[in-house]
């Protein structure tokens, strides 16, 4: 099952975000969160928030 979260009006270029996303693509959730927490990049902070939101959305979908 998939979880979806979208980020709107982010003041960052897609290219900068894509560099960080490519590092976590295909990883499990715990590993991806650890990578984002220890990456010193503003994009990693935004992506960590999105990933946590997707996890919360998935948990809500599973409960209901």
PDB file of C-alpha atoms in Angstrom:
ATOM      1  CA  UNK A   1       0.000   0.000   0.000  1.00  0.00           C
ATOM      2  CA  UNK A   2       1.226   3.492  -0.807  1.00  0.00           C
ATOM      3  CA  UNK A   3       1.180   6.658   1.229  1.00  0.00           C
ATOM      4  CA  UNK A   4       0.930  10.044  -0.441  1.00  0.00           C
ATOM      5  CA  UNK A   5       1.916  13.503   0.758  1.00  0.00           C
ATOM      6  CA  UNK A   6       2.390  16.579  -1.399  1.00  0.00           C
ATOM      7  CA  UNK A   7       4.340  19.765  -0.774  1.00  0.00           C
ATOM      8  CA  UNK A   8       3.020  22.995  -2.203  1.00  0.00           C
ATOM      9  CA  UNK A   9       4.669  26.410  -2.362  1.00  0.00           C
ATOM     10  CA  UNK A  10       8.160  25.313  -1.384  1.00  0.00           C
ATOM     11  CA  UNK A  11      10.775  28.064  -1.872  1.00  0.00           C
ATOM     12  CA  UNK A  12      13.325  25.672  -3.368  1.00  0.00           C
ATOM     13  CA  UNK A  13      14.172  24.528  -6.857  1.00  0.00           C
ATOM     14  CA  UNK A  14      13.183  21.078  -8.012  1.00  0.00           C
ATOM     15  CA  UNK A  15      16.770  20.287  -8.913  1.00  0.00           C
ATOM     16  CA  UNK A  16      17.988  20.811  -5.329  1.00  0.00           C
ATOM     17  CA  UNK A  17      15.156  18.655  -3.990  1.00  0.00           C
ATOM     18  CA  UNK A  18      15.810  15.934  -6.560  1.00  0.00           C
ATOM     19  CA  UNK A  19      19.444  15.599  -5.437  1.00  0.00           C
ATOM     20  CA  UNK A  20      18.288  14.623  -1.953  1.00  0.00           C
ATOM     21  CA  UNK A  21      15.318  12.537  -3.130  1.00  0.00           C
ATOM     22  CA  UNK A  22      17.602  10.376  -5.256  1.00  0.00           C
ATOM     23  CA  UNK A  23      19.544   9.460  -2.089  1.00  0.00           C
ATOM     24  CA  UNK A  24      16.467   8.042  -0.340  1.00  0.00           C
ATOM     25  CA  UNK A  25      14.593   6.582  -3.301  1.00  0.00           C
ATOM     26  CA  UNK A  26      13.991   2.845  -2.845  1.00  0.00           C
ATOM     27  CA  UNK A  27      15.029   2.801   0.821  1.00  0.00           C
ATOM     28  CA  UNK A  28      12.781   1.677   3.651  1.00  0.00           C
ATOM     29  CA  UNK A  29      11.202   4.334   5.857  1.00  0.00           C
ATOM     30  CA  UNK A  30      13.570   4.086   8.822  1.00  0.00           C
ATOM     31  CA  UNK A  31      16.662   4.253   6.676  1.00  0.00           C
ATOM     32  CA  UNK A  32      15.270   7.186   4.681  1.00  0.00           C
ATOM     33  CA  UNK A  33      14.498   9.139   7.859  1.00  0.00           C
ATOM     34  CA  UNK A  34      18.018   8.554   9.178  1.00  0.00           C
ATOM     35  CA  UNK A  35      19.531   9.752   5.913  1.00  0.00           C
ATOM     36  CA  UNK A  36      17.380  12.898   5.952  1.00  0.00           C
ATOM     37  CA  UNK A  37      18.119  13.676   9.609  1.00  0.00           C
ATOM     38  CA  UNK A  38      21.869  13.580   9.080  1.00  0.00           C
ATOM     39  CA  UNK A  39      21.936  15.428   5.750  1.00  0.00           C
ATOM     40  CA  UNK A  40      22.971  19.049   6.183  1.00  0.00           C
ATOM     41  CA  UNK A  41      20.741  20.526   3.531  1.00  0.00           C
ATOM     42  CA  UNK A  42      17.614  22.661   3.603  1.00  0.00           C
ATOM     43  CA  UNK A  43      15.937  20.302   1.139  1.00  0.00           C
ATOM     44  CA  UNK A  44      16.426  17.415   3.569  1.00  0.00           C
ATOM     45  CA  UNK A  45      14.451  19.295   6.229  1.00  0.00           C
ATOM     46  CA  UNK A  46      11.532  19.801   3.839  1.00  0.00           C
ATOM     47  CA  UNK A  47      11.641  16.184   2.704  1.00  0.00           C
ATOM     48  CA  UNK A  48      11.718  14.893   6.278  1.00  0.00           C
ATOM     49  CA  UNK A  49       8.489  16.798   6.975  1.00  0.00           C
ATOM     50  CA  UNK A  50       6.895  15.362   3.843  1.00  0.00           C
ATOM     51  CA  UNK A  51       7.968  11.820   4.712  1.00  0.00           C
ATOM     52  CA  UNK A  52       6.598  12.129   8.252  1.00  0.00           C
ATOM     53  CA  UNK A  53       3.326  13.432   6.802  1.00  0.00           C
ATOM     54  CA  UNK A  54       3.126  10.491   4.398  1.00  0.00           C
ATOM     55  CA  UNK A  55       3.687   8.091   7.307  1.00  0.00           C
ATOM     56  CA  UNK A  56       0.890   9.752   9.291  1.00  0.00           C
ATOM     57  CA  UNK A  57      -1.423   9.596   6.264  1.00  0.00           C
ATOM     58  CA  UNK A  58      -0.670   5.895   5.832  1.00  0.00           C
ATOM     59  CA  UNK A  59      -1.335   5.157   9.499  1.00  0.00           C
ATOM     60  CA  UNK A  60      -4.648   7.024   9.336  1.00  0.00           C
ATOM     61  CA  UNK A  61      -5.644   5.124   6.221  1.00  0.00           C
ATOM     62  CA  UNK A  62      -4.829   1.776   7.867  1.00  0.00           C
ATOM     63  CA  UNK A  63      -6.864   2.576  11.008  1.00  0.00           C
ATOM     64  CA  UNK A  64      -9.954   3.793   9.197  1.00  0.00           C
TER      65      UNK A  64
END
